Short mmCIF file of C-alpha atoms and ligand atoms in Angstrom, two decimals:
data_model
loop_
_atom_site.label_atom_id
_atom_site.label_comp_id
_atom_site.label_asym_id
_atom_site.label_seq_id
_atom_site.Cartn_x
_atom_site.Cartn_y
_atom_site.Cartn_z
CA MET A 1 -11.46 -29.34 -0.40
CA ASN A 2 -14.77 -30.61 1.57
CA SER A 3 -12.58 -31.16 4.60
CA LEU A 4 -11.58 -27.60 4.41
CA PHE A 5 -15.60 -26.83 5.09
CA SER A 6 -15.60 -29.62 8.16
CA PRO A 7 -16.69 -28.56 12.10
CA GLU A 8 -12.92 -30.14 12.97
CA ALA A 9 -11.27 -27.50 10.30
CA LEU A 10 -13.34 -24.51 12.19
CA SER A 11 -12.50 -25.19 15.22
CA GLU A 12 -9.24 -25.52 14.62
CA ALA A 13 -9.10 -21.82 13.34
CA GLY A 14 -9.24 -20.68 16.09
CA ARG A 15 -10.96 -18.06 18.49
CA GLY A 16 -13.55 -15.15 17.60
CA PRO A 17 -16.62 -15.21 15.66
CA LEU A 18 -17.77 -17.92 13.91
CA TYR A 19 -17.90 -16.43 10.71
CA ARG A 20 -14.31 -15.14 11.04
CA ARG A 21 -13.33 -18.39 12.04
CA LEU A 22 -14.59 -19.80 8.34
CA ALA A 23 -12.77 -16.62 6.87
CA ARG A 24 -9.51 -17.10 8.07
CA GLY A 25 -9.77 -21.09 6.98
CA ILE A 26 -10.30 -20.39 3.54
CA ASP A 27 -8.12 -17.31 3.67
CA GLU A 28 -5.37 -19.78 4.58
CA GLN A 29 -6.07 -22.44 2.33
CA ILE A 30 -5.55 -19.83 -0.50
CA ALA A 31 -2.27 -18.38 1.16
CA ALA A 32 -1.17 -22.09 1.31
CA GLY A 33 -2.41 -22.86 -2.28
CA THR A 34 -5.17 -25.51 -1.01
CA LEU A 35 -7.21 -22.84 -2.57
CA ARG A 36 -5.77 -21.75 -6.28
CA PRO A 37 -6.63 -18.10 -8.01
CA GLY A 38 -10.18 -19.14 -10.12
CA ASP A 39 -11.04 -22.23 -8.23
CA SER A 40 -15.01 -22.14 -7.69
CA LEU A 41 -16.34 -22.60 -3.60
CA PRO A 42 -18.86 -24.55 -2.74
CA SER A 43 -22.64 -23.03 -2.86
CA GLU A 44 -23.73 -20.75 0.44
CA ARG A 45 -25.68 -24.01 1.08
CA ASP A 46 -23.62 -26.34 0.78
CA MET A 47 -20.83 -24.59 2.85
CA ALA A 48 -23.31 -24.40 5.68
CA ALA A 49 -24.06 -28.25 5.66
CA LEU A 50 -20.71 -28.96 5.33
CA THR A 51 -19.85 -26.60 8.05
CA GLY A 52 -23.06 -27.19 10.61
CA LEU A 53 -23.06 -22.95 10.19
CA SER A 54 -25.78 -21.48 9.02
CA ARG A 55 -26.34 -19.55 5.58
CA VAL A 56 -25.95 -16.57 7.27
CA THR A 57 -23.00 -16.72 8.82
CA VAL A 58 -21.32 -18.68 5.62
CA ARG A 59 -22.55 -15.44 3.80
CA LYS A 60 -20.86 -13.36 6.33
CA ALA A 61 -17.51 -15.03 5.92
CA VAL A 62 -17.66 -15.16 1.97
CA GLN A 63 -18.60 -10.91 2.30
CA HIS A 64 -15.64 -10.08 4.57
CA LEU A 65 -13.11 -12.48 2.03
CA VAL A 66 -14.68 -10.19 -0.82
CA GLU A 67 -14.10 -7.40 1.04
CA GLN A 68 -10.48 -8.26 1.54
CA GLY A 69 -10.01 -9.08 -2.37
CA ARG A 70 -9.67 -12.59 -1.24
CA LEU A 71 -12.76 -13.98 -3.60
CA VAL A 72 -15.05 -12.77 -5.98
CA GLN A 73 -18.63 -13.65 -6.89
CA HIS A 74 -19.86 -13.33 -9.90
CA ARG A 75 -23.87 -13.19 -10.82
CA GLY A 76 -25.48 -16.56 -10.81
CA SER A 77 -21.88 -18.44 -11.32
CA GLY A 78 -21.25 -18.58 -8.15
CA THR A 79 -17.63 -17.34 -5.43
CA PHE A 80 -14.12 -17.64 -6.64
CA VAL A 81 -10.98 -17.61 -5.56
CA ALA A 82 -9.76 -13.70 -6.77
CA ALA A 83 -6.99 -13.69 -9.13
CA ARG A 84 -3.84 -12.40 -6.95
CA PRO A 85 -2.51 -8.78 -8.49
CA GLU A 86 0.92 -9.02 -9.64
CA LYS A 87 3.11 -7.34 -6.98
CA LEU A 88 5.43 -4.49 -7.65
CA GLU A 89 8.78 -5.35 -6.85
CA GLN A 90 10.80 -1.54 -5.78
CA SER A 91 14.81 -2.30 -4.57
CA LEU A 92 15.14 -0.10 -1.12
CA ALA A 93 18.77 0.56 -2.62
CA HIS A 94 17.61 3.04 -5.31
CA LEU A 95 16.57 6.47 -4.63
CA THR A 96 14.21 6.80 -7.21
CA SER A 97 10.76 8.92 -7.99
CA PHE A 98 7.36 7.46 -8.86
CA THR A 99 7.10 8.65 -11.86
CA GLU A 100 11.00 6.61 -12.57
CA ASP A 101 9.78 3.48 -11.16
CA MET A 102 6.70 3.30 -13.36
CA ALA A 103 8.40 4.70 -16.68
CA ARG A 104 11.10 1.64 -15.65
CA ARG A 105 7.98 -0.86 -15.85
CA GLY A 106 6.84 0.91 -19.07
CA MET A 107 3.58 2.22 -16.99
CA ALA A 108 1.91 5.02 -17.10
CA VAL A 109 1.35 7.56 -14.38
CA GLN A 110 -1.89 9.32 -13.55
CA SER A 111 -2.23 11.27 -10.66
CA THR A 112 -4.87 12.70 -8.53
CA TRP A 113 -4.55 15.97 -6.58
CA LEU A 114 -5.79 16.09 -3.38
CA SER A 115 -4.70 18.80 -1.89
CA ARG A 116 -1.36 21.49 -2.93
CA ALA A 117 -0.82 24.50 -0.94
CA ILE A 118 0.85 26.41 1.75
CA HIS A 119 0.31 25.85 5.57
CA ALA A 120 1.91 26.31 8.66
CA PRO A 121 3.86 23.37 9.68
CA THR A 122 2.96 20.88 12.16
CA PRO A 123 5.71 20.15 14.83
CA ASP A 124 6.67 17.02 13.25
CA GLU A 125 7.39 18.93 10.26
CA VAL A 126 9.37 21.94 11.87
CA MET A 127 11.05 18.88 13.47
CA ALA A 128 11.84 16.77 9.95
CA LEU A 129 12.97 19.67 8.06
CA GLY A 130 14.85 22.15 10.54
CA LEU A 131 12.33 24.99 9.96
CA GLY A 132 12.15 27.74 11.56
CA ALA A 133 8.73 29.19 13.50
CA ALA A 134 7.60 31.36 11.23
CA ASP A 135 8.36 29.19 7.82
CA ARG A 136 5.96 27.49 5.37
CA VAL A 137 5.51 24.16 3.95
CA VAL A 138 3.92 23.42 0.74
CA ARG A 139 2.02 20.25 1.01
CA LEU A 140 1.71 17.90 -2.07
CA GLU A 141 -1.28 14.90 -1.61
CA ARG A 142 -1.26 12.58 -4.39
CA VAL A 143 -2.99 9.12 -5.09
CA ARG A 144 -0.11 7.80 -7.24
CA ARG A 145 -1.79 5.13 -10.37
CA ALA A 146 -0.32 2.88 -12.09
CA ASP A 147 -1.80 1.98 -15.38
CA GLY A 148 -5.20 3.27 -13.76
CA VAL A 149 -4.54 1.19 -10.33
CA PRO A 150 -4.47 3.20 -7.16
CA LEU A 151 -0.69 2.08 -5.73
CA ALA A 152 -0.29 4.49 -3.18
CA ILE A 153 -1.28 7.74 -1.49
CA GLU A 154 1.70 10.07 -0.88
CA ARG A 155 1.81 12.95 1.51
CA ALA A 156 4.82 15.00 0.76
CA SER A 157 6.16 18.23 2.43
CA LEU A 158 8.60 20.52 1.60
CA SER A 159 9.67 23.87 3.25
CA THR A 160 9.00 26.96 0.87
CA ALA A 161 12.38 28.04 1.23
CA LEU A 162 13.00 25.02 -1.23
CA LEU A 163 9.74 24.96 -3.51
CA PRO A 164 8.06 28.34 -2.90
CA ASP A 165 5.17 27.75 -5.61
CA PRO A 166 3.29 24.40 -4.90
CA ASP A 167 1.35 24.76 -8.20
CA ILE A 168 4.93 24.30 -10.15
CA VAL A 169 4.48 20.36 -9.48
CA THR A 170 1.83 19.09 -12.28
CA ARG A 171 3.65 15.69 -12.71
CA SER A 172 6.54 14.51 -10.88
CA LEU A 173 7.91 16.51 -7.76
CA TYR A 174 11.51 14.57 -8.35
CA GLU A 175 11.58 16.15 -12.06
CA VAL A 176 10.64 19.66 -10.46
CA LEU A 177 13.28 19.53 -7.57
CA SER A 178 16.12 18.28 -10.29
CA ALA A 179 15.24 21.58 -12.62
CA ARG A 180 16.22 23.15 -9.24
CA GLY A 181 19.49 21.63 -8.84
CA LEU A 182 17.50 20.38 -5.78
CA ARG A 183 17.56 16.84 -6.28
CA PRO A 184 17.76 14.55 -3.48
CA THR A 185 20.29 11.89 -3.29
CA ARG A 186 20.24 10.44 -0.31
CA ALA A 187 16.97 9.43 1.99
CA VAL A 188 16.03 7.43 5.16
CA GLN A 189 13.00 5.72 4.68
CA ARG A 190 10.79 3.88 7.46
CA ILE A 191 8.54 1.15 6.49
CA THR A 192 5.62 -0.27 9.01
CA ALA A 193 2.87 -1.93 8.79
CA GLY A 194 -0.83 -1.28 8.56
CA THR A 195 -4.24 -0.69 7.09
CA LEU A 196 -6.18 0.93 5.46
CA GLU A 197 -9.66 2.48 6.88
CA GLY A 198 -12.24 4.82 5.74
CA ALA A 199 -11.38 7.85 2.97
CA ASP A 200 -8.16 6.39 2.43
CA ALA A 201 -9.41 2.61 1.87
CA ALA A 202 -11.69 4.52 -0.50
CA LEU A 203 -9.48 6.44 -2.39
CA LEU A 204 -7.36 3.50 -2.89
CA GLU A 205 -10.29 1.01 -3.83
CA VAL A 206 -9.91 -1.46 -1.21
CA GLY A 207 -12.17 -2.86 1.33
CA ASP A 208 -11.86 -1.19 5.23
CA GLY A 209 -9.15 -2.85 7.05
CA ALA A 210 -6.63 -3.68 4.01
CA ALA A 211 -2.98 -4.05 4.94
CA ALA A 212 -0.86 -1.27 3.92
CA LEU A 213 2.61 -0.59 3.77
CA ARG A 214 2.80 3.42 5.92
CA ILE A 215 6.29 4.58 4.25
CA GLU A 216 8.07 7.68 5.92
CA ARG A 217 10.44 9.04 3.54
CA VAL A 218 13.64 11.76 4.72
CA SER A 219 15.44 13.13 1.43
CA TYR A 220 18.81 15.50 1.67
CA LEU A 221 20.57 17.35 -0.57
CA ALA A 222 24.23 16.29 -0.70
CA SER A 223 24.65 19.90 0.97
CA GLY A 224 22.76 17.43 4.47
CA ARG A 225 19.94 20.15 3.95
CA VAL A 226 16.37 17.94 4.12
CA VAL A 227 14.42 18.51 1.08
CA GLU A 228 11.31 16.22 1.61
CA LEU A 229 9.13 14.64 4.68
CA THR A 230 6.62 11.87 2.51
CA ARG A 231 4.41 9.77 4.29
CA SER A 232 2.96 7.20 1.55
CA LEU A 233 0.30 4.45 2.11
CA TYR A 234 1.05 1.85 -0.13
CA ARG A 235 -1.61 -1.22 -0.92
CA GLY A 236 0.28 -3.81 0.31
CA ASP A 237 -1.45 -6.63 -1.46
CA MET A 238 0.20 -4.44 -4.30
CA TYR A 239 4.06 -3.70 -3.60
CA ASP A 240 7.01 -5.51 -2.27
CA PHE A 241 9.95 -4.08 -1.41
CA THR A 242 13.25 -5.32 -1.77
CA ALA A 243 17.30 -4.97 -0.09
CA GLU A 244 20.17 -6.67 -1.59
CA LEU A 245 22.01 -7.67 1.63
CA GLN A 246 25.76 -7.71 1.54
CA ILE A 247 28.07 -9.53 4.15
CA PRO A 248 29.81 -6.54 5.62
CA VAL A 249 33.24 -6.16 4.00
CA HIS A 250 35.98 -7.19 7.26
CA ASP A 251 33.83 -10.30 6.95
CA ALA A 252 33.92 -11.44 3.17
CA GLY A 253 37.82 -12.69 3.03
CA HIS A 254 36.89 -15.80 5.55
C1 16G B 1 8.23 8.56 -4.33
C2 16G B 1 8.84 8.72 -3.26
C3 16G B 1 8.13 10.11 -2.18
C4 16G B 1 8.66 11.16 -3.87
C5 16G B 1 7.52 10.60 -5.18
C6 16G B 1 8.31 11.54 -5.73
C7 16G B 1 8.66 5.99 -2.14
C8 16G B 1 7.95 5.68 -0.54
N1 16G B 1 8.39 7.69 -2.00
O1 16G B 1 6.83 8.11 -4.58
O2 16G B 1 9.11 10.30 -1.02
O3 16G B 1 7.90 12.44 -3.27
O4 16G B 1 8.53 9.40 -5.77
O5 16G B 1 7.66 11.13 -7.14
O6 16G B 1 9.19 5.40 -2.51
P1 16G B 1 7.57 12.09 -8.78
O7 16G B 1 8.76 12.43 -8.74
O8 16G B 1 6.77 11.04 -9.55
O9 16G B 1 6.64 13.26 -8.32
#
């Protein structure tokens, strides 16, 4: 492991401030499996001696990786590679609700309401939900947890024509929609990479700059009418979206 902390390894770790290079070098070793969960790192003093960097720089690199959840520090016993959280796999082929997804895994769902109210729609909501100028939207904003771990922040918007009273949604939105005969049957989902900053990072209990998946779901009734526009931020370290791919039918016989 010592070669990882050599001055040569550091100069191979690219550009940028020295602490970032050291942090990147350590992170790459974790990703490559050279450093494994539970492995201990040399002391700050030893890392400084091995790399030729100051202890302040080493400390900054370690702190950065602790904030990113890559390393953990135990007072008195040192610095260790953090356990890799088990990612939750979610199929992209099925239109399911958060509550159903977690129930299928035997996990208990909790939601913390951030807000639940009626608003004048934004231009985005007007477009996505096909609203008129006088229409109103219900906005439901929640932190979604499974077994106590915060996984996502969800911000859903629905026309008041479909959901007149936001307060009837207490646990599952899809359960309420099903009961009203408005369960979506189709959805289009867009997933992009992002980071969590500030208040969003704090709500999901991760450090600033942690990886996130930004998901926008527009769901439709069988009639083609739009039901929801939901924008979510999922923790990148907890979610793994999978899609099954098949070759087009006309190619299958060849
Ligand atoms: C899922 C959906 C979200 C939907 C919610 C309803 C994604 C990315 N999003 O989280 O669009 O509003 O389920 O869940 O999958 P609920 O019925 O538990 O409230």
